[in-house]
Amino acid sequence: MSPRARVFAPFALASAVVLGLSGCSVLEDWGVLNSAESTAEDAAPSEEEPTTGSDATPESEGEEAAAEVVDEGLSVPTCDTMYSPELSATLLEELRTNVGDTSEGDFGYGTTDPDLVPLLKNVRSDLKISCTWYLPASESVSVTSVAIVGGDVLRDVTSVLRTAGAGSAEAGGGTLYTFDSTTSDESPDYIATEAHFLVDIPCPASLAEESCGAWVSTNYAFGKAQPLTLDAARTLGVYTN
């Protein structure tokens, strides 16, 4: 087994997230005053007379009209929703196993570049995820990472990719960077590819930055990384045709 295969062996434990849903209901009761027989001398307005139609409009109606839903912005997916249903079905048909989030330590990310891994590691845990799929009894492993980063980090990633000589092309409103092979120094028989999609996005409410970006990257041993990166970017909604 190659060194890279041994790296992914510890990722046999998948994490699960249990989400709780809560709800509330608001009940409103309305009353209408009964009309009473009036005489000529009772014709003057009194405190008990019904209010006019404009006064009867509930304050809550205006409050509801003014209320707006706060847009929290883009959020990272789970490992069960990172890919489209079609791609997930294809991976399962290939008998690949979804390990779950492996974005811990120095490995288990959608890149093996020593300058990019620290950038991914330093992203807040709620703004990143790295999902590993592997083919049992083989060295074929893929990891796709999704991270929401500030503009400075996005520029750092771009600089590293360009310095490393990655191929690039404008696509989907952003830029796609690719490496045909990232492990030639380890073994001539061990072939891995990488693909990174970078795009500017509005900053989510939880990230206090002047500018932000989405970073989707895949490292695929004995496979093509680009289709996984682009599928994840489309599913996330950051890749536009």
Short mmCIF file of C-alpha atoms in Angstrom, two decimals:
data_model
loop_
_atom_site.label_atom_id
_atom_site.label_comp_id
_atom_site.label_asym_id
_atom_site.label_seq_id
_atom_site.Cartn_x
_atom_site.Cartn_y
_atom_site.Cartn_z
CA MET A 1 0.00 0.00 0.00
CA SER A 2 1.32 3.48 -0.93
CA PRO A 3 1.92 6.22 1.69
CA ARG A 4 -1.15 8.09 0.42
CA ALA A 5 -3.40 5.06 0.93
CA ARG A 6 -2.20 4.69 4.51
CA VAL A 7 -3.06 8.36 5.08
CA PHE A 8 -6.71 7.81 4.27
CA ALA A 9 -7.04 4.52 6.20
CA PRO A 10 -7.82 6.26 9.54
CA PHE A 11 -10.85 7.97 8.03
CA ALA A 12 -13.13 4.98 8.66
CA LEU A 13 -15.16 6.89 11.24
CA ALA A 14 -17.88 9.11 9.78
CA SER A 15 -19.58 11.89 11.67
CA ALA A 16 -23.30 12.47 11.85
CA VAL A 17 -25.16 15.59 12.49
CA VAL A 18 -28.54 15.61 14.15
CA LEU A 19 -30.53 18.70 13.49
CA GLY A 20 -33.39 19.72 15.74
CA LEU A 21 -36.35 21.57 14.36
CA SER A 22 -38.61 23.73 16.44
CA GLY A 23 -41.64 25.79 15.63
CA CYS A 24 -44.10 28.15 17.25
CA SER A 25 -47.59 29.34 16.53
CA VAL A 26 -49.23 32.67 17.21
CA LEU A 27 -52.98 32.86 17.97
CA GLU A 28 -54.89 36.06 17.53
CA ASP A 29 -58.52 36.65 18.70
CA TRP A 30 -60.70 39.42 17.33
CA GLY A 31 -63.89 40.86 18.96
CA VAL A 32 -66.75 42.85 17.40
CA LEU A 33 -68.95 45.15 19.57
CA ASN A 34 -72.68 44.46 19.42
CA SER A 35 -74.73 47.35 18.05
CA ALA A 36 -77.34 48.77 20.42
CA GLU A 37 -80.64 50.57 19.75
CA SER A 38 -80.13 54.25 20.05
CA THR A 39 -82.58 57.08 20.64
CA ALA A 40 -82.33 60.62 19.37
CA GLU A 41 -80.76 61.77 22.60
CA ASP A 42 -78.30 58.84 22.54
CA ALA A 43 -77.10 59.67 19.04
CA ALA A 44 -73.93 61.44 20.23
CA PRO A 45 -70.77 59.35 19.93
CA SER A 46 -69.74 57.47 23.03
CA GLU A 47 -66.69 55.52 24.10
CA GLU A 48 -68.54 52.28 23.42
CA GLU A 49 -69.18 53.05 19.75
CA PRO A 50 -67.24 50.90 17.26
CA THR A 51 -64.03 52.40 15.96
CA THR A 52 -63.65 53.34 12.34
CA GLY A 53 -62.30 50.88 9.81
CA SER A 54 -58.87 52.52 9.73
CA ASP A 55 -58.56 52.41 13.51
CA ALA A 56 -59.54 48.73 13.54
CA THR A 57 -56.47 47.68 11.51
CA PRO A 58 -54.29 45.60 13.86
CA GLU A 59 -50.82 46.88 14.61
CA SER A 60 -49.47 43.40 14.05
CA GLU A 61 -50.49 43.59 10.39
CA GLY A 62 -48.17 46.52 9.81
CA GLU A 63 -45.41 44.83 11.80
CA GLU A 64 -45.69 41.65 9.74
CA ALA A 65 -45.59 43.64 6.50
CA ALA A 66 -42.42 45.40 7.65
CA ALA A 67 -40.74 42.25 8.90
CA GLU A 68 -38.06 40.83 6.61
CA VAL A 69 -36.34 37.45 6.62
CA VAL A 70 -32.65 37.85 7.39
CA ASP A 71 -30.50 36.25 4.68
CA GLU A 72 -27.71 34.37 6.43
CA GLY A 73 -25.93 33.82 3.13
CA LEU A 74 -24.16 30.77 1.76
CA SER A 75 -23.51 27.85 4.10
CA VAL A 76 -21.43 24.70 3.61
CA PRO A 77 -23.23 21.44 2.74
CA THR A 78 -23.06 18.12 4.56
CA CYS A 79 -21.20 15.16 3.13
CA ASP A 80 -24.57 13.64 2.16
CA THR A 81 -25.58 16.72 0.18
CA MET A 82 -22.26 17.92 -1.24
CA TYR A 83 -22.76 16.21 -4.61
CA SER A 84 -25.81 16.06 -6.84
CA PRO A 85 -28.06 13.00 -6.35
CA GLU A 86 -26.89 11.75 -9.76
CA LEU A 87 -23.18 11.86 -8.87
CA SER A 88 -23.79 10.36 -5.42
CA ALA A 89 -25.69 7.50 -7.06
CA THR A 90 -22.82 6.94 -9.49
CA LEU A 91 -20.26 6.78 -6.68
CA LEU A 92 -22.42 4.30 -4.78
CA GLU A 93 -22.85 2.18 -7.91
CA GLU A 94 -19.05 2.04 -8.09
CA LEU A 95 -19.21 0.58 -4.54
CA ARG A 96 -17.46 3.63 -3.10
CA THR A 97 -17.90 4.44 0.58
CA ASN A 98 -18.74 7.88 1.98
CA VAL A 99 -16.44 8.32 5.00
CA GLY A 100 -17.83 11.73 5.99
CA ASP A 101 -15.97 14.87 7.08
CA THR A 102 -12.22 14.32 7.32
CA SER A 103 -11.07 17.95 7.67
CA GLU A 104 -8.87 17.44 10.71
CA GLY A 105 -5.13 17.29 11.19
CA ASP A 106 -2.77 17.63 8.24
CA PHE A 107 -4.59 15.36 5.81
CA GLY A 108 -8.10 14.63 4.59
CA TYR A 109 -8.53 17.77 2.48
CA GLY A 110 -9.31 18.40 -1.17
CA THR A 111 -5.68 19.29 -1.78
CA THR A 112 -2.25 17.93 -0.86
CA ASP A 113 -0.36 21.11 -1.68
CA PRO A 114 1.70 22.00 1.44
CA ASP A 115 0.94 25.70 0.98
CA LEU A 116 -2.82 25.24 0.51
CA VAL A 117 -3.47 22.76 3.32
CA PRO A 118 -2.71 25.33 6.08
CA LEU A 119 -5.11 27.79 4.46
CA LEU A 120 -7.90 25.20 4.61
CA LYS A 121 -6.98 24.15 8.14
CA ASN A 122 -7.31 27.72 9.38
CA VAL A 123 -10.83 28.21 8.02
CA ARG A 124 -13.44 28.22 10.78
CA SER A 125 -14.96 24.79 11.33
CA ASP A 126 -18.49 26.01 10.55
CA LEU A 127 -17.32 27.44 7.22
CA LYS A 128 -15.57 24.36 5.80
CA ILE A 129 -16.07 20.66 5.20
CA SER A 130 -14.00 17.96 3.49
CA CYS A 131 -15.77 14.81 2.36
CA THR A 132 -13.88 11.61 1.58
CA TRP A 133 -15.05 8.75 -0.63
CA TYR A 134 -12.94 5.65 -1.20
CA LEU A 135 -13.10 2.36 -3.03
CA PRO A 136 -12.52 -0.51 -0.58
CA ALA A 137 -9.54 -2.77 -1.22
CA SER A 138 -7.93 -0.17 -3.47
CA GLU A 139 -5.90 3.04 -3.37
CA SER A 140 -8.61 5.06 -5.12
CA VAL A 141 -9.65 7.90 -2.81
CA SER A 142 -11.30 11.25 -3.49
CA VAL A 143 -11.67 14.21 -1.14
CA THR A 144 -13.71 17.30 -1.95
CA SER A 145 -13.46 20.37 0.27
CA VAL A 146 -15.84 23.33 0.39
CA ALA A 147 -14.77 26.45 2.25
CA ILE A 148 -16.19 29.96 2.61
CA VAL A 149 -13.28 32.33 3.03
CA GLY A 150 -12.47 36.02 3.22
CA GLY A 151 -11.17 37.89 0.21
CA ASP A 152 -7.58 37.86 1.50
CA VAL A 153 -7.57 34.06 1.78
CA LEU A 154 -9.08 33.73 -1.69
CA ARG A 155 -6.28 35.86 -3.10
CA ASP A 156 -3.69 33.74 -1.24
CA VAL A 157 -5.16 30.56 -2.72
CA THR A 158 -5.09 32.08 -6.20
CA SER A 159 -1.45 33.11 -5.76
CA VAL A 160 -0.40 29.62 -4.62
CA LEU A 161 -2.20 27.92 -7.51
CA ARG A 162 -0.65 30.23 -10.09
CA THR A 163 2.83 29.87 -8.59
CA ALA A 164 2.44 26.09 -8.62
CA GLY A 165 1.69 26.21 -12.35
CA ALA A 166 -1.94 25.06 -12.25
CA GLY A 167 -3.87 25.28 -15.48
CA SER A 168 -6.67 27.84 -15.33
CA ALA A 169 -9.83 28.76 -17.18
CA GLU A 170 -12.72 31.13 -16.58
CA ALA A 171 -15.86 29.12 -15.90
CA GLY A 172 -19.18 29.39 -14.12
CA GLY A 173 -18.62 32.95 -12.98
CA GLY A 174 -15.31 32.05 -11.33
CA THR A 175 -11.99 30.42 -12.17
CA LEU A 176 -11.19 26.72 -12.44
CA TYR A 177 -7.60 25.64 -11.65
CA THR A 178 -6.42 22.11 -12.43
CA PHE A 179 -3.42 19.86 -11.85
CA ASP A 180 -3.07 16.78 -14.04
CA SER A 181 -0.86 15.11 -11.43
CA THR A 182 0.06 16.08 -7.88
CA THR A 183 2.05 13.06 -6.70
CA SER A 184 4.70 12.39 -9.33
CA ASP A 185 7.39 12.83 -6.67
CA GLU A 186 5.96 9.99 -4.55
CA SER A 187 5.55 7.23 -7.08
CA PRO A 188 5.31 7.08 -10.88
CA ASP A 189 2.48 4.60 -10.48
CA TYR A 190 0.46 6.74 -8.07
CA ILE A 191 -1.61 9.20 -10.07
CA ALA A 192 -3.76 11.90 -8.49
CA THR A 193 -5.41 14.96 -9.97
CA GLU A 194 -6.63 18.19 -8.37
CA ALA A 195 -9.21 20.77 -9.38
CA HIS A 196 -10.00 24.05 -7.57
CA PHE A 197 -12.94 26.34 -8.30
CA LEU A 198 -12.72 29.86 -6.88
CA VAL A 199 -15.49 32.45 -7.07
CA ASP A 200 -16.44 35.70 -5.35
CA ILE A 201 -19.62 35.54 -3.25
CA PRO A 202 -21.50 37.87 -0.90
CA CYS A 203 -20.21 37.47 2.64
CA PRO A 204 -22.48 35.43 4.92
CA ALA A 205 -23.84 37.19 8.01
CA SER A 206 -21.47 35.18 10.24
CA LEU A 207 -18.30 36.29 8.44
CA ALA A 208 -17.28 39.89 9.08
CA GLU A 209 -15.24 40.52 5.94
CA GLU A 210 -15.37 43.18 3.25
CA SER A 211 -15.28 40.54 0.52
CA CYS A 212 -15.64 36.75 0.47
CA GLY A 213 -15.27 33.79 -1.81
CA ALA A 214 -16.17 30.13 -2.16
CA TRP A 215 -13.35 27.62 -2.57
CA VAL A 216 -14.26 24.15 -3.87
CA SER A 217 -11.36 21.72 -4.33
CA THR A 218 -10.94 18.01 -5.03
CA ASN A 219 -7.97 15.67 -4.83
CA TYR A 220 -8.67 12.33 -6.52
CA ALA A 221 -6.22 9.42 -6.45
CA PHE A 222 -6.67 7.31 -9.59
CA GLY A 223 -9.53 9.46 -10.79
CA LYS A 224 -10.52 12.76 -12.40
CA ALA A 225 -10.95 15.56 -9.88
CA GLN A 226 -12.56 18.15 -12.15
CA PRO A 227 -16.03 16.51 -12.48
CA LEU A 228 -16.32 16.22 -8.68
CA THR A 229 -15.28 19.84 -8.09
CA LEU A 230 -17.68 21.22 -10.69
CA ASP A 231 -20.57 19.04 -9.50
CA ALA A 232 -20.05 20.21 -5.90
CA ALA A 233 -19.86 23.85 -7.03
CA ARG A 234 -23.08 23.53 -9.04
CA THR A 235 -24.87 21.78 -6.19
CA LEU A 236 -23.71 24.50 -3.82
CA GLY A 237 -25.07 27.11 -6.22
CA VAL A 238 -21.83 29.01 -6.78
CA TYR A 239 -21.19 27.76 -10.32
CA THR A 240 -23.43 29.51 -12.85
CA ASN A 241 -23.82 28.42 -16.47
#
